[in-house]
Coordinates of C-alpha atoms in Angstrom, one line a residue:
Chain A
X1 CA 45.1 12.2 28.0
X2 CA 46.7 9.1 29.6
X3 CA 43.9 6.5 30.1
X4 CA 45.2 3.1 31.0
X5 CA 44.7 -0.2 32.8
X6 CA 48.1 -1.5 33.8
X7 CA 49.5 -4.6 35.6
X8 CA 52.8 -3.2 36.8
X9 CA 53.3 -0.8 39.7
X10 CA 52.2 2.7 39.1
X11 CA 54.7 5.6 39.0
X12 CA 52.7 8.5 40.3
X13 CA 55.3 11.1 39.4
X14 CA 55.5 9.9 35.8
X15 CA 51.7 10.3 35.5
X16 CA 51.9 13.8 37.0
X17 CA 54.6 14.7 34.5
X18 CA 52.5 13.3 31.7
X19 CA 49.6 15.8 32.4
X20 CA 51.7 18.8 33.3
X21 CA 51.9 21.3 30.4
X22 CA 53.6 24.6 30.5
X23 CA 50.3 26.4 30.5
X24 CA 48.9 24.5 33.4
X25 CA 49.8 25.9 36.8
X26 CA 48.0 23.4 39.0
X27 CA 47.8 19.6 39.1
X28 CA 45.4 17.9 41.4
X29 CA 46.0 14.2 41.8
X30 CA 44.1 11.5 43.6
X31 CA 46.1 8.5 44.5
X32 CA 44.3 5.4 45.9
X33 CA 46.5 2.9 47.7
X34 CA 45.7 -0.5 49.4
X35 CA 44.7 0.2 53.0
X36 CA 45.8 -2.1 55.8
X37 CA 42.3 -2.2 57.3
X38 CA 39.0 -2.9 55.6
X39 CA 36.0 -0.7 56.3
X40 CA 34.9 -3.3 59.0
X41 CA 38.4 -3.0 60.6
X42 CA 39.7 -6.4 59.6
X43 CA 43.4 -6.6 58.7
X44 CA 43.9 -6.7 54.9
X45 CA 46.8 -8.8 53.6
X46 CA 46.3 -7.8 50.0
X47 CA 44.0 -7.2 47.1
X48 CA 43.2 -8.5 43.7
X49 CA 41.7 -6.2 41.1
X50 CA 40.2 -7.5 37.8
X51 CA 38.6 -5.5 35.0
X52 CA 36.8 -5.8 31.7
X53 CA 39.8 -4.1 30.2
X54 CA 38.3 -2.9 27.0
X55 CA 35.1 -1.6 28.7
X56 CA 37.2 0.0 31.5
X57 CA 39.4 1.8 29.0
X58 CA 36.2 3.0 27.2
X59 CA 34.7 4.2 30.4
X60 CA 37.9 6.2 31.1
X61 CA 37.7 7.7 27.7
X62 CA 34.0 8.6 28.3
X63 CA 34.9 10.2 31.6
X64 CA 37.7 12.2 30.0
X65 CA 35.4 13.3 27.2
X66 CA 32.8 14.5 29.8
X67 CA 35.5 16.5 31.6
X68 CA 36.7 18.1 28.4
X69 CA 33.2 19.0 27.3
X70 CA 32.9 21.4 30.3
X71 CA 36.6 22.1 31.0
X72 CA 38.4 22.0 27.6
X73 CA 41.7 23.2 29.1
X74 CA 42.0 20.3 31.5
X75 CA 44.6 17.6 30.9
X76 CA 43.6 14.4 32.5
X77 CA 45.2 11.0 33.4
X78 CA 43.3 8.0 34.7
X79 CA 45.4 4.9 35.4
X80 CA 44.2 1.8 37.3
X81 CA 46.3 -1.2 38.2
X82 CA 44.8 -4.7 38.1
X83 CA 46.1 -8.0 39.4
X84 CA 47.5 -8.7 42.9
X85 CA 48.5 -5.7 45.0
X86 CA 50.1 -5.5 48.5
X87 CA 49.2 -3.1 51.3
X88 CA 50.6 0.3 50.5
X89 CA 50.7 -0.2 46.8
X90 CA 49.0 2.3 44.4
X91 CA 45.8 1.0 42.9
X92 CA 44.6 4.0 41.0
X93 CA 45.8 7.5 40.1
X94 CA 43.7 10.3 38.6
X95 CA 45.6 13.5 37.8
X96 CA 44.1 16.7 36.4
X97 CA 46.2 19.6 35.2
X98 CA 44.5 23.0 34.5
X99 CA 45.5 26.6 34.3
X100 CA 43.6 27.3 37.5
X101 CA 43.1 25.1 40.6
X102 CA 39.3 25.1 40.7
X103 CA 39.1 23.2 37.4
X104 CA 41.8 20.8 38.4
X105 CA 40.1 19.9 41.7
X106 CA 36.7 19.6 40.0
X107 CA 38.0 17.4 37.2
X108 CA 40.0 15.1 39.5
X109 CA 37.0 14.7 41.9
X110 CA 34.6 14.0 39.0
X111 CA 36.9 11.5 37.4
X112 CA 37.5 9.4 40.5
X113 CA 33.8 9.5 41.5
X114 CA 32.8 8.5 38.0
X115 CA 35.4 5.7 37.8
X116 CA 34.1 4.2 41.0
X117 CA 30.6 4.3 39.7
X118 CA 30.9 3.2 36.1
X119 CA 34.2 1.5 35.3
X120 CA 33.9 -2.3 35.2
X121 CA 36.6 -3.1 37.8
X122 CA 36.3 -5.5 40.7
X123 CA 38.2 -5.7 44.0
X124 CA 38.7 -8.8 46.1
X125 CA 40.1 -8.2 49.6
X126 CA 42.2 -10.9 51.2
X127 CA 42.2 -10.8 55.0
X128 CA 44.8 -12.1 57.5
X129 CA 42.3 -14.8 58.6
X130 CA 42.4 -16.2 55.0
X131 CA 39.0 -15.1 53.9
X132 CA 38.5 -13.3 50.6
X133 CA 35.7 -11.0 49.8
X134 CA 34.6 -9.1 46.7
X135 CA 34.0 -5.6 47.9
X136 CA 31.5 -3.3 46.0
X137 CA 31.6 0.4 45.8
X138 CA 28.7 2.0 47.6
X139 CA 26.9 3.5 44.7
X140 CA 27.7 0.8 42.1
X141 CA 24.9 -1.4 40.8
X142 CA 22.1 0.8 42.0
X143 CA 21.5 2.5 38.7
X144 CA 19.4 -0.1 37.0
Chain B
X1 CA 21.4 -21.9 17.7
X2 CA 23.6 -18.9 18.2
X3 CA 26.8 -19.6 20.1
X4 CA 27.9 -16.8 22.3
X5 CA 31.0 -16.2 24.3
X6 CA 30.3 -15.7 28.0
X7 CA 32.7 -13.5 30.0
X8 CA 32.1 -13.4 33.7
X9 CA 33.8 -11.3 36.5
X10 CA 34.4 -11.4 40.2
X11 CA 32.1 -13.9 42.0
X12 CA 30.4 -14.8 38.8
X13 CA 33.7 -15.8 37.2
X14 CA 34.4 -18.0 40.2
X15 CA 31.0 -19.7 39.5
X16 CA 31.0 -19.9 35.7
X17 CA 34.6 -19.6 34.7
X18 CA 36.2 -16.7 33.0
X19 CA 35.3 -17.4 29.4
X20 CA 33.2 -20.1 27.9
X21 CA 31.1 -20.7 24.8
X22 CA 27.4 -21.4 25.2
X23 CA 24.8 -22.3 22.6
X24 CA 21.2 -20.9 23.0
X25 CA 18.0 -21.4 21.1
X26 CA 17.3 -19.3 18.0
X27 CA 15.8 -15.9 19.1
X28 CA 17.3 -16.1 22.6
X29 CA 17.9 -12.9 24.5
X30 CA 20.5 -11.9 27.1
X31 CA 18.0 -12.6 29.9
X32 CA 17.6 -16.2 28.5
X33 CA 21.3 -16.7 28.8
X34 CA 21.2 -15.7 32.4
X35 CA 18.2 -18.0 33.1
X36 CA 20.2 -20.9 31.4
X37 CA 23.1 -20.2 33.8
X38 CA 20.8 -20.1 36.8
X39 CA 19.5 -23.6 35.9
X40 CA 23.1 -24.7 36.0
X41 CA 23.9 -22.9 39.3
X42 CA 20.7 -22.0 41.1
X43 CA 22.4 -20.3 44.0
X44 CA 23.8 -17.7 41.5
X45 CA 20.4 -16.0 41.9
X46 CA 21.8 -14.4 45.0
X47 CA 24.2 -12.5 42.7
X48 CA 21.4 -11.0 40.6
X49 CA 21.3 -7.8 42.7
X50 CA 23.0 -5.0 40.7
X51 CA 24.0 -7.4 37.9
X52 CA 24.5 -5.7 34.6
X53 CA 25.1 -7.2 31.1
X54 CA 27.2 -6.1 28.2
X55 CA 27.1 -7.2 24.6
X56 CA 30.3 -6.8 22.7
X57 CA 31.6 -4.3 25.2
X58 CA 28.5 -2.1 25.6
X59 CA 26.1 -2.2 28.4
X60 CA 22.8 -3.8 27.3
X61 CA 19.5 -4.9 28.8
X62 CA 18.1 -8.4 29.4
X63 CA 15.8 -8.0 26.3
X64 CA 18.8 -7.6 23.9
X65 CA 18.8 -10.3 21.2
X66 CA 21.8 -12.6 21.0
X67 CA 23.7 -13.0 17.7
X68 CA 26.2 -15.7 16.7
X69 CA 29.7 -14.8 18.1
X70 CA 28.5 -12.2 20.6
X71 CA 30.6 -11.6 23.6
X72 CA 28.2 -11.3 26.6
X73 CA 29.7 -10.0 29.8
X74 CA 28.2 -10.5 33.3
X75 CA 29.1 -7.5 35.3
X76 CA 28.5 -7.6 39.1
X77 CA 28.5 -4.3 41.0
X78 CA 31.8 -2.5 40.5
X79 CA 34.6 -2.1 43.1
X80 CA 37.4 -0.2 41.4
X81 CA 39.2 2.9 42.6
Chain C
X1 CA 52.3 17.0 59.4
X2 CA 55.0 18.3 57.0
X3 CA 54.8 22.1 57.0
X4 CA 57.7 23.8 55.4
X5 CA 59.1 26.8 53.5
X6 CA 62.0 25.5 51.4
X7 CA 64.6 27.1 49.0
X8 CA 65.5 23.9 47.0
X9 CA 63.4 22.1 44.4
X10 CA 60.4 20.3 45.7
X11 CA 60.2 16.5 45.5
X12 CA 56.5 15.8 45.1
X13 CA 56.8 12.1 45.5
X14 CA 58.7 12.4 48.8
X15 CA 55.9 14.7 50.1
X16 CA 53.3 12.2 49.1
X17 CA 55.2 9.4 50.8
X18 CA 55.5 11.5 53.9
X19 CA 51.7 11.8 54.3
X20 CA 50.8 8.3 53.2
X21 CA 50.0 6.0 56.2
X22 CA 48.9 2.4 56.0
X23 CA 45.4 3.4 57.2
X24 CA 45.0 6.1 54.6
X25 CA 43.7 4.8 51.3
X26 CA 43.5 8.1 49.4
X27 CA 46.0 11.0 48.9
X28 CA 44.9 14.1 47.2
X29 CA 47.6 16.5 46.3
X30 CA 47.7 19.9 44.7
X31 CA 50.9 20.8 43.0
X32 CA 51.3 24.4 41.7
X33 CA 54.0 25.0 39.1
X34 CA 55.3 28.1 37.4
X35 CA 53.2 28.8 34.3
X36 CA 54.6 30.0 31.0
X37 CA 51.9 32.6 30.6
X38 CA 50.6 35.2 33.1
X39 CA 46.9 35.7 33.5
X40 CA 47.1 38.5 30.9
X41 CA 48.8 36.2 28.4
X42 CA 52.3 37.7 28.7
X43 CA 55.2 35.2 28.4
X44 CA 56.7 34.5 31.9
X45 CA 60.4 33.9 32.1
X46 CA 60.5 33.1 35.8
X47 CA 59.3 33.9 39.3
X48 CA 60.6 35.0 42.6
X49 CA 58.8 34.1 45.8
X50 CA 59.6 35.7 49.1
X51 CA 58.0 35.0 52.5
X52 CA 57.9 36.2 56.1
X53 CA 59.2 32.7 56.9
X54 CA 58.2 32.5 60.5
X55 CA 54.7 33.8 59.9
X56 CA 54.3 31.6 56.8
X57 CA 55.2 28.5 58.8
X58 CA 52.9 29.6 61.6
X59 CA 50.1 30.1 59.0
X60 CA 50.7 26.5 57.7
X61 CA 50.4 25.2 61.3
X62 CA 47.2 27.2 61.8
X63 CA 45.7 25.8 58.6
X64 CA 46.7 22.2 59.5
X65 CA 45.2 22.7 63.0
X66 CA 41.9 23.8 61.4
X67 CA 41.9 20.8 59.1
X68 CA 42.6 18.4 62.0
X69 CA 39.9 20.0 64.2
X70 CA 37.2 18.9 61.7
X71 CA 39.0 15.9 60.1
X72 CA 41.2 14.3 62.7
X73 CA 42.2 11.4 60.5
X74 CA 43.7 13.6 57.8
X75 CA 47.5 13.7 57.4
X76 CA 48.6 16.9 55.7
X77 CA 51.7 18.4 54.1
X78 CA 52.1 22.0 53.0
X79 CA 55.4 22.9 51.4
X80 CA 56.1 26.2 49.6
X81 CA 59.3 27.0 47.8
X82 CA 60.8 30.6 47.9
X83 CA 63.5 32.2 45.9
X84 CA 64.0 32.2 42.1
X85 CA 62.0 29.6 40.1
X86 CA 61.9 28.7 36.4
X87 CA 58.9 27.9 34.2
X88 CA 57.7 24.4 35.0
X89 CA 59.2 24.2 38.5
X90 CA 57.1 23.3 41.5
X91 CA 56.2 26.3 43.7
X92 CA 53.8 24.7 46.2
X93 CA 52.5 21.3 47.2
X94 CA 49.6 20.5 49.4
X95 CA 49.0 16.8 50.1
X96 CA 46.3 15.3 52.2
X97 CA 45.9 11.6 53.0
X98 CA 42.8 10.3 54.6
X99 CA 41.0 6.9 55.0
X100 CA 38.4 8.1 52.5
X101 CA 38.7 10.4 49.5
X102 CA 36.0 13.0 50.4
X103 CA 38.1 14.1 53.4
X104 CA 41.3 14.1 51.4
X105 CA 39.8 16.3 48.6
X106 CA 38.2 18.6 51.2
X107 CA 41.4 19.0 53.2
X108 CA 43.6 19.7 50.2
X109 CA 41.2 22.2 48.7
X110 CA 40.8 24.0 52.0
X111 CA 44.6 24.1 52.6
X112 CA 45.6 25.6 49.3
X113 CA 42.7 28.1 49.4
X114 CA 43.7 29.1 52.9
X115 CA 47.4 29.4 52.0
X116 CA 46.7 31.7 49.2
X117 CA 44.5 33.9 51.4
X118 CA 46.5 34.1 54.6
X119 CA 50.1 33.0 54.2
X120 CA 52.5 35.9 54.0
X121 CA 54.2 34.9 50.7
X122 CA 54.7 37.2 47.7
X123 CA 55.3 36.4 44.0
X124 CA 57.1 38.5 41.5
X125 CA 56.7 37.5 37.9
X126 CA 59.5 38.3 35.4
X127 CA 58.3 38.6 31.8
X128 CA 60.2 38.1 28.6
X129 CA 60.0 41.8 27.9
X130 CA 62.1 42.4 31.0
X131 CA 59.3 43.8 33.2
X132 CA 58.8 42.5 36.7
X133 CA 55.5 42.6 38.6
X134 CA 54.4 41.7 42.1
X135 CA 51.2 39.6 41.5
X136 CA 48.6 39.5 44.2
X137 CA 46.1 36.7 44.9
X138 CA 42.6 37.7 44.1
X139 CA 41.2 37.5 47.6
X140 CA 44.3 38.6 49.5
X141 CA 44.3 42.0 51.3
X142 CA 40.5 42.4 51.2
X143 CA 39.9 41.2 54.7
X144 CA 40.7 44.3 56.7
Chain D
X1 CA 62.3 56.8 71.8
X2 CA 61.5 53.2 71.0
X3 CA 63.7 51.8 68.3
X4 CA 61.9 49.1 66.2
X5 CA 63.1 46.8 63.5
X6 CA 61.2 47.4 60.2
X7 CA 60.8 44.3 57.9
X8 CA 59.2 45.0 54.5
X9 CA 58.3 42.7 51.7
X10 CA 57.6 42.8 48.0
X11 CA 57.2 46.3 46.6
X12 CA 57.6 47.8 50.1
X13 CA 60.9 46.1 50.5
X14 CA 62.1 47.6 47.2
X15 CA 61.2 51.0 48.6
X16 CA 62.3 50.8 52.2
X17 CA 64.9 48.0 52.2
X18 CA 64.5 44.6 53.7
X19 CA 65.4 45.4 57.3
X20 CA 66.2 48.6 59.0
X21 CA 66.0 50.1 62.4
X22 CA 63.9 53.2 63.0
X23 CA 63.5 55.4 66.1
X24 CA 60.0 56.8 66.9
X25 CA 58.7 59.1 69.6
X26 CA 57.6 57.7 72.9
X27 CA 54.0 56.4 72.7
X28 CA 54.2 55.9 68.9
X29 CA 51.9 53.3 67.3
X30 CA 52.2 51.1 64.3
X31 CA 50.3 53.6 62.3
X32 CA 52.7 56.4 63.2
X33 CA 55.6 54.2 61.9
X34 CA 53.7 54.0 58.6
X35 CA 53.1 57.8 58.5
X36 CA 56.8 58.3 59.1
X37 CA 57.7 56.1 56.2
X38 CA 55.2 57.9 54.0
X39 CA 56.9 61.2 54.8
X40 CA 60.1 59.6 53.5
X41 CA 58.5 58.1 50.4
X42 CA 55.2 59.9 49.7
X43 CA 54.4 57.7 46.7
X44 CA 54.3 54.6 49.0
X45 CA 50.7 55.8 49.7
X46 CA 49.7 54.0 46.5
X47 CA 50.7 50.8 48.3
X48 CA 48.4 51.3 51.3
X49 CA 45.6 49.3 49.8
X50 CA 45.4 45.9 51.4
X51 CA 48.5 46.6 53.5
X52 CA 48.7 44.7 56.8
X53 CA 51.0 45.1 59.7
X54 CA 52.5 42.5 62.0
X55 CA 54.2 43.0 65.4
X56 CA 56.7 40.3 66.3
X57 CA 55.2 37.8 63.8
X58 CA 51.5 38.4 64.7
X59 CA 49.1 40.5 62.6
X60 CA 48.2 43.7 64.4
X61 CA 46.3 46.9 63.8
X62 CA 47.6 50.4 63.2
X63 CA 46.6 51.3 66.8
X64 CA 49.1 48.8 68.3
X65 CA 51.7 50.5 70.5
X66 CA 55.3 50.1 69.7
X67 CA 57.8 48.8 72.2
X68 CA 61.6 48.9 72.1
X69 CA 63.0 46.1 70.0
X70 CA 59.7 45.2 68.3
X71 CA 59.9 43.7 64.8
X72 CA 57.3 45.4 62.7
X73 CA 56.5 43.8 59.4
X74 CA 54.8 45.6 56.4
X75 CA 52.8 42.9 54.6
X76 CA 51.4 43.9 51.1
X77 CA 48.6 41.7 49.7
X78 CA 49.8 38.1 49.4
X79 CA 50.7 36.2 46.3
X80 CA 51.7 32.7 47.4
X81 CA 50.5 29.4 46.1

């Protein structure tokens, strides 16, 4: 399991190599990059992510444990970058390797959904008009 | 008078700073810390929606008692991924 | 759309780069590699894929058209290698980029499932005991 | 006597070769081509399960008429991905 918060650019292929095992025929990866347009259509110049790093890593571990509890053959990576990112750069990678593709899809989907909901990470979008906005995930914060 | 370390994120970090120490009356709870901060910055109340607290890296409720040296985190709604 | 049958090793990152567009925040990719064990547990030495290349490419185009009909913002790649492959080598990559992750997951899953069902590609496993076997996908051939 | 080009894959290629020309009586259909091949290799009947045909790159049924120069493909169950 590769579960990390990083500050340097993410090497997607290295992560996929880290989860690939000879017994795993399929890897599903989700790779989230900085989009050039916000949901409201405004041009995005860049992003800043910050995290409670210890809690975020603990949440990745919890997510991985939940995946393994139901799919023990899955090998999972969750890597999120923090700091300043430019348009097009990779912010997050979730990769799941499994002997069969159904588990790999299921694990990757669960992990990215869970990360968005429960990992203490925050995103500030910077627009071309100079404004900055902290953008919340849709489901976050509605649990308590 | 327990002294706790406050760690704030996102908009709350912009208001309260990233890390600071804060002294509270004996028997104070996490919710009392938030009320103390609101007296300092009343318009922070707009940020109460979806706010969660953590004590020493674990989510906790407003009724959690504060101990000397605790790290109390203010966690606005998440935006990772 | 990158829809190809290739004979040389597959460069996963190049395919992901090909589908990534500035407006697409999420890429989901499925990468199928040669497993060291067959479904029955026998040690696999290597594989040989063959294809009706023209029909396989046409099937990729048909799959891509079906994805676009329901999810016009998706950018899709389907690349399958044929010829002799060793354990650990990439046999197939499906990558789907979309503004939001639900579409990317849905498109990638649909594409790999459809490829396995309808693309005229055949796989011969070669085991360490010297035997060779043409291995069928579970659902294939049951449609007519 | 239409002459068609037979293209076989996987196990059927091992039996019948990858490509060959084959002459059939006037009015012959795709199914007649398969029957002709079975007379040549009777144990190929074990490979009829899931077998599909294609004429000039498009799936077709056994009742499809053969024309001079057609490419007829024998497609066993698929294994790609």
